[in-house]
Structure formats: structure tokens, C-alpha cells
Short mmCIF file of C-alpha atoms in Angstrom, two decimals:
data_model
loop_
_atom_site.label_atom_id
_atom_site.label_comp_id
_atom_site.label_asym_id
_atom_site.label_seq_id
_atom_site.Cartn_x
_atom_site.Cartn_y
_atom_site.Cartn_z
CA UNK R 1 58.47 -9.97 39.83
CA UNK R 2 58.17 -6.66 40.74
CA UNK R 3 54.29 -4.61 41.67
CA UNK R 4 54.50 -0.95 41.59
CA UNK R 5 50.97 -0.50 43.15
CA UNK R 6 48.45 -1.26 45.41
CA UNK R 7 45.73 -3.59 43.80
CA UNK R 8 42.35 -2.39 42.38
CA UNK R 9 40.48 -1.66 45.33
CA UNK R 10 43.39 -0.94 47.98
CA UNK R 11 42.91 2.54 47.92
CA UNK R 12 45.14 4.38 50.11
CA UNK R 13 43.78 5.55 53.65
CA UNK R 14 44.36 9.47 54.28
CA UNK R 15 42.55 8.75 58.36
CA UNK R 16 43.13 6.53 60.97
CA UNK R 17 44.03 3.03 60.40
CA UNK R 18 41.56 0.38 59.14
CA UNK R 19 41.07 -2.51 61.67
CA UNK R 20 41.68 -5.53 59.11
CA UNK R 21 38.71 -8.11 58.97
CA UNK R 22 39.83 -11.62 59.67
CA UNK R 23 39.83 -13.64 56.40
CA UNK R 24 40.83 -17.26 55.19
CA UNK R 25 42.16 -18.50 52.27
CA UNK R 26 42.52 -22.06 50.30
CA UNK R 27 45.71 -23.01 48.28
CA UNK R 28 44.53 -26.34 46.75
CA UNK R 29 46.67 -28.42 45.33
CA UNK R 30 46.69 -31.46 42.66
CA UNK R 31 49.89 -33.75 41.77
CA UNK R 32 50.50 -35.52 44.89
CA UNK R 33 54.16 -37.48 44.37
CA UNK R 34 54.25 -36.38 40.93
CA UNK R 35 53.70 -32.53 40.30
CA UNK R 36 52.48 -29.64 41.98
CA UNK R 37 49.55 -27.30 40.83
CA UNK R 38 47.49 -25.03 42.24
CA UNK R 39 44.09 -24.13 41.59
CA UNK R 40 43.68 -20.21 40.60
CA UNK R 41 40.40 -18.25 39.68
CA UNK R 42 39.61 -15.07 38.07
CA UNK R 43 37.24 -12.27 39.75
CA UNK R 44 34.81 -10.48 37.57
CA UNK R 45 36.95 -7.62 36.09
CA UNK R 46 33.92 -5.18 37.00
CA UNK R 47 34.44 -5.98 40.58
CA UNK R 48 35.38 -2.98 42.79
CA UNK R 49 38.03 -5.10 44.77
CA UNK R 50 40.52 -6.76 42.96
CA UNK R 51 38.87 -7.03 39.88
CA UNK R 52 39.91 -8.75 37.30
CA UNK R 53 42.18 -10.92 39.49
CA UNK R 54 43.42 -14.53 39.49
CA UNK R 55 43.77 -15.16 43.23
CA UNK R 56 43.63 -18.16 45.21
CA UNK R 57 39.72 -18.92 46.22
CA UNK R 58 39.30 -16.87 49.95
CA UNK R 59 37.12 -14.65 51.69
CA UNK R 60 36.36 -13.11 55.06
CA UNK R 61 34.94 -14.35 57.72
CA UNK R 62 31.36 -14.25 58.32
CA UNK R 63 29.90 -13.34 61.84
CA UNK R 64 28.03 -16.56 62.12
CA UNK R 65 31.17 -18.34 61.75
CA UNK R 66 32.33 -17.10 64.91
CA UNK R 67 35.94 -15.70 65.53
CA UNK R 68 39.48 -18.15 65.93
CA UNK R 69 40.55 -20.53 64.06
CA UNK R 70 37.86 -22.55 63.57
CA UNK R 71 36.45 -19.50 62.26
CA UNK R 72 38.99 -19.15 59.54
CA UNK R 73 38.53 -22.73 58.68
CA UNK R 74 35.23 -22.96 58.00
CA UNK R 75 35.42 -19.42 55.83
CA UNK R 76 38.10 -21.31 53.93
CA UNK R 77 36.31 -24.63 52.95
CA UNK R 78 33.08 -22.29 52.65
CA UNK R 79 35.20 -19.63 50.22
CA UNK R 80 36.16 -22.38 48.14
CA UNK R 81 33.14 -24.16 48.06
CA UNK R 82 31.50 -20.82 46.85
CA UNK R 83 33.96 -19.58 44.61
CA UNK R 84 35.30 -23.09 42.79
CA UNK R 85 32.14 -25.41 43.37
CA UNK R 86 34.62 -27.82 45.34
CA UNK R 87 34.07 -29.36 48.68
CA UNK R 88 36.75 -30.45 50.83
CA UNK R 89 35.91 -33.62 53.61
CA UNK R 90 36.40 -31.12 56.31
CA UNK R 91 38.26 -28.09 58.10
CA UNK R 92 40.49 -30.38 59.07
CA UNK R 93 42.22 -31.51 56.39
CA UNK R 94 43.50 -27.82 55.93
CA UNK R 95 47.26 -27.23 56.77
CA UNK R 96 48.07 -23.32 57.93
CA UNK R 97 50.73 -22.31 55.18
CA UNK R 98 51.18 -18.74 55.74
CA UNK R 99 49.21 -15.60 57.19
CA UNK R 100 49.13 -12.21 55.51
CA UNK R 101 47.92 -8.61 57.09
CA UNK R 102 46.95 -5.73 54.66
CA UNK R 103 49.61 -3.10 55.04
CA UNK R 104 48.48 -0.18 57.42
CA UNK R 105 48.36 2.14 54.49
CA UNK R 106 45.35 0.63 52.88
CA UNK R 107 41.83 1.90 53.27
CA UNK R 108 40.01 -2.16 52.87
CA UNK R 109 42.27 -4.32 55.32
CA UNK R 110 42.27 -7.79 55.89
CA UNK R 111 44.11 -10.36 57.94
CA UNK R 112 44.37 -13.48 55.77
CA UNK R 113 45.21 -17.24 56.98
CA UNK R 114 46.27 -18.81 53.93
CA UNK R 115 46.10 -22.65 54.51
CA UNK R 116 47.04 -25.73 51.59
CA UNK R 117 44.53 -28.74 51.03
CA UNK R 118 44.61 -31.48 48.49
CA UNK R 119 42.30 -31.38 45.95
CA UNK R 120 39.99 -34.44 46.30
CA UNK R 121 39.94 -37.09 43.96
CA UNK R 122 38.33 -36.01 40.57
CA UNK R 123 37.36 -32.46 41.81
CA UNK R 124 36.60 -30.25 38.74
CA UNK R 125 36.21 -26.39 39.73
CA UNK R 126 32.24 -24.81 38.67
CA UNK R 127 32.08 -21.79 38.93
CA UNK R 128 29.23 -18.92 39.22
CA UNK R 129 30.00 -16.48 36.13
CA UNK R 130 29.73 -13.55 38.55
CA UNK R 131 31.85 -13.43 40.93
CA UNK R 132 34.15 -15.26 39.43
CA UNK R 133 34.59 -15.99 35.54
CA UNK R 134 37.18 -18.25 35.20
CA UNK R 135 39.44 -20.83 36.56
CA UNK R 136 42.47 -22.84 35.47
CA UNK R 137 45.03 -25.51 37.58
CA UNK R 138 48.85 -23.50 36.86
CA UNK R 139 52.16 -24.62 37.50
CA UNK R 140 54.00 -21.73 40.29
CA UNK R 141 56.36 -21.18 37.75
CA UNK R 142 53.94 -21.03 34.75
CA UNK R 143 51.51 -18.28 36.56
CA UNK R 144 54.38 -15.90 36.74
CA UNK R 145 55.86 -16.85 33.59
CA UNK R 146 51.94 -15.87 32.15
CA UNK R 147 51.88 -12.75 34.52
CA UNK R 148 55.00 -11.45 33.71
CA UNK R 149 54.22 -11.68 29.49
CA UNK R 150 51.02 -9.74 30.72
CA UNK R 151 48.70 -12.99 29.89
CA UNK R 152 47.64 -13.04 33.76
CA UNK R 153 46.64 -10.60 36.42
CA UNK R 154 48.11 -11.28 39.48
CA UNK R 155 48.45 -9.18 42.76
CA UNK R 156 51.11 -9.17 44.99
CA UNK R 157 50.38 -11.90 48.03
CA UNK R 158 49.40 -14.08 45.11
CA UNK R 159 53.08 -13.73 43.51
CA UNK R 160 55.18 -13.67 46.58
CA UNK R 161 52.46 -16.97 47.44
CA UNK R 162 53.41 -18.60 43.99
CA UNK R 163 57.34 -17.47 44.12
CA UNK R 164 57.55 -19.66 47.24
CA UNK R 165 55.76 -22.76 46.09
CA UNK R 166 58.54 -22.67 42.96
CA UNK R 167 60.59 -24.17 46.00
CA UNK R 168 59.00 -27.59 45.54
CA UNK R 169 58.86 -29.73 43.37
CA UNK R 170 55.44 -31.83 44.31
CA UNK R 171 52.16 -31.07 46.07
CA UNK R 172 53.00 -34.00 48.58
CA UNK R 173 56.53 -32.49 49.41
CA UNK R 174 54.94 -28.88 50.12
CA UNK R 175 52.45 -30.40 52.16
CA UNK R 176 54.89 -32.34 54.25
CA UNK R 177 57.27 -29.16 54.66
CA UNK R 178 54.20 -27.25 55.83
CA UNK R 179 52.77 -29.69 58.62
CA UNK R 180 54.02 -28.54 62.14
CA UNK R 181 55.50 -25.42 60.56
CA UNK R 182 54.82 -22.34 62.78
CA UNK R 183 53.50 -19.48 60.86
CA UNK R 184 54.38 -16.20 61.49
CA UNK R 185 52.49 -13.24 59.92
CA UNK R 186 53.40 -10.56 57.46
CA UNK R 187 52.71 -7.30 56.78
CA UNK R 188 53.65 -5.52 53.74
CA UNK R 189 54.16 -1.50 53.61
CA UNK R 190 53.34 0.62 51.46
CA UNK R 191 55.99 3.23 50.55
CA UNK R 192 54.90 6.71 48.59
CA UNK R 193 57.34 8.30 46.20
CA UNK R 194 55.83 11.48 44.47
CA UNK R 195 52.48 9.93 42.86
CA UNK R 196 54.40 6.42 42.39
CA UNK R 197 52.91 3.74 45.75
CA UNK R 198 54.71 0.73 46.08
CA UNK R 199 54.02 -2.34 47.95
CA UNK R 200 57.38 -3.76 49.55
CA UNK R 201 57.58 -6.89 52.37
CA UNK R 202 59.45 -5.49 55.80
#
């Protein structure tokens, strides 16, 4: 699937580069031997960043929360208690999946530690109604097929995220491929032609 722009919100910088806030965010995941889902919610369309939206539950890190990776876990399971009402037993049951960097061309910059966690038995997403309007458990495959017949908004780490999970076949066999794997980051670019921007991976 191919994205021709930045996302609402990524405005282009014209001055010096944007120091990228550190973020987290929480891939959950339902089906254990038998399937794999993942949990995706909607932001309010009349939000300035990314509105409109169906993105994995995430956020930055807050300053109490203190800086490291402890830091990014307890933004996750915070983000997605927030955001999708559900509570995970702890930080720890988060596996690091992949880590993204907003590309240097961007005015609002993050640096985002995506990390995988089970759902927990009988977890049912609530949600606020303001920040975020709507949820629903998709299929990889399904998401894009929705996306792509313009039925879903999605931006671009959220496809490239979903175009690699189509590579399994069960939530159990994506978590076992991703324990112990070292994570290396990634930073798109942005590449201007006339008034056209688009986002490409190095």
C-alpha cells in the first residue's frame, strides 16, 4: 500500500530539526494458537494530530515517568489503559517489537517503541468518546484490505506495522518470533517532488 503524504498533523519543518519526544506504543493481540488480531482505535477526526486515525493505542512519555525503558513501558500500559480502558498485569509482560523515529522532515517528531502484549483474558476495549471514538479487533490483512477500499484511515507506521504481522499466522507465533529479537530503529524520509511529499523507508 502506497501513502503519498505526511499524516494530518506532520506538517513539514522549514527550521532546524525537531528533537523527537520519546513515545511508546502497545500492539495487543488476541488469538493465541489459533488466530492473530490486533486491537486498533480511531482518534477523534477533529483532532489536530492524526485525526481521524485508526492507530495502535500509544502516546509519549510523560516527565513523571522518567526517561529509559522503563519509561516507555509504563507510557505504554498507561497509553493503553487511557485510550482502550484495558489494563495489562504489568510492564513486563510487554515484548519490544519494533522502534520507529519521525522522519527529520517533520515539524511534531517522535521516537516510538512499539512493543506486543496479549490481551488478557476477557478484555473488552471502553473507550472515552473524545479522544478516541471507536475501536474494533482486525485481522493484518483485513485492516489493509478496509484501508485500501477507503473504509479505514490508516497512516503509514500503522501499515508498514500491519504489512509485517501478515507474516504470521497466530498471535502466539508472533510473540515467540519477537522474544530475544534485537530491534533496530527506523527512520522514514520524507522526499519533496514539486507540491507532491512522500513518505518512503531508507
Amino acid at each position: 500500500m502506497e501513502v503519498d503524504r505526511p499524516a494530518p498533523g506532520e506538517e513539514l519543518n522549514p527550521g532546524d530539526e525537531t528533537v523527537p519526544r520519546p513515545a511508546a506504543t502497545v500492539i495487543l493481540l488476541r488469538g493465541g494458537g489459533e488466530r492473530l488480531e490486533v486491537l486498533l482505535v480511531r482518534r477523534n477526526p477533529g483532532s489536530r494530530f492524526m485525526g481521524g486515525a485508526w492507530v495502535f493505542p500509544g502516546g509519549a512519555v510523560d516527565r513523571n515517568e522518567g526517561t529509559g525503558d522503563d519509561a516507555l513501558r509504563a507510557a505504554a500500559v498507561r497509553e493503553l489503559a487511557e485510550e482502550a480502558g484495558i489494563d495489562l498485569p504489568g510492564p513486563e509482560v510487554l515484548v519490544p517489537f519494533s522502534r520507529w523515529i519521525t522522519p527529520a522532515q517533520v515539524k511534531i517528531r517522535f521516537d516510538t517503541s512499539f512493543f506486543l502484549a496479549p490481551a488478557p483474558d476477557g478484555a473488552e476495549p471502553k473507550i472515552d468518546g473524545a479522544e478516541i471514538v471507536a475501536w474494533s479487533w482486525y485481522a493484518p490483512q483485513a485492516a489493509l484490505d478496509d484501508a485500501a477500499a477507503g473504509e479505514l484511515f490508516l497512516v503509514f507506521p500503522t501499515i508498514k506495522h500491519l504489512e509485517q504481522l501478515c507474516a504470521f499466522a497466530t498471535a502466539d507465533e508472533l510473540l515467540e518470533y519477537a522474544r530475544g529479537r534485537e530491534v533496530q530503529p527506523v527512520q522514514p524520509r520524507v522526499i519533496l517532488g514539486g507540491e507532491m511529499a512522500r513518505v518512503v523507508l531508507p
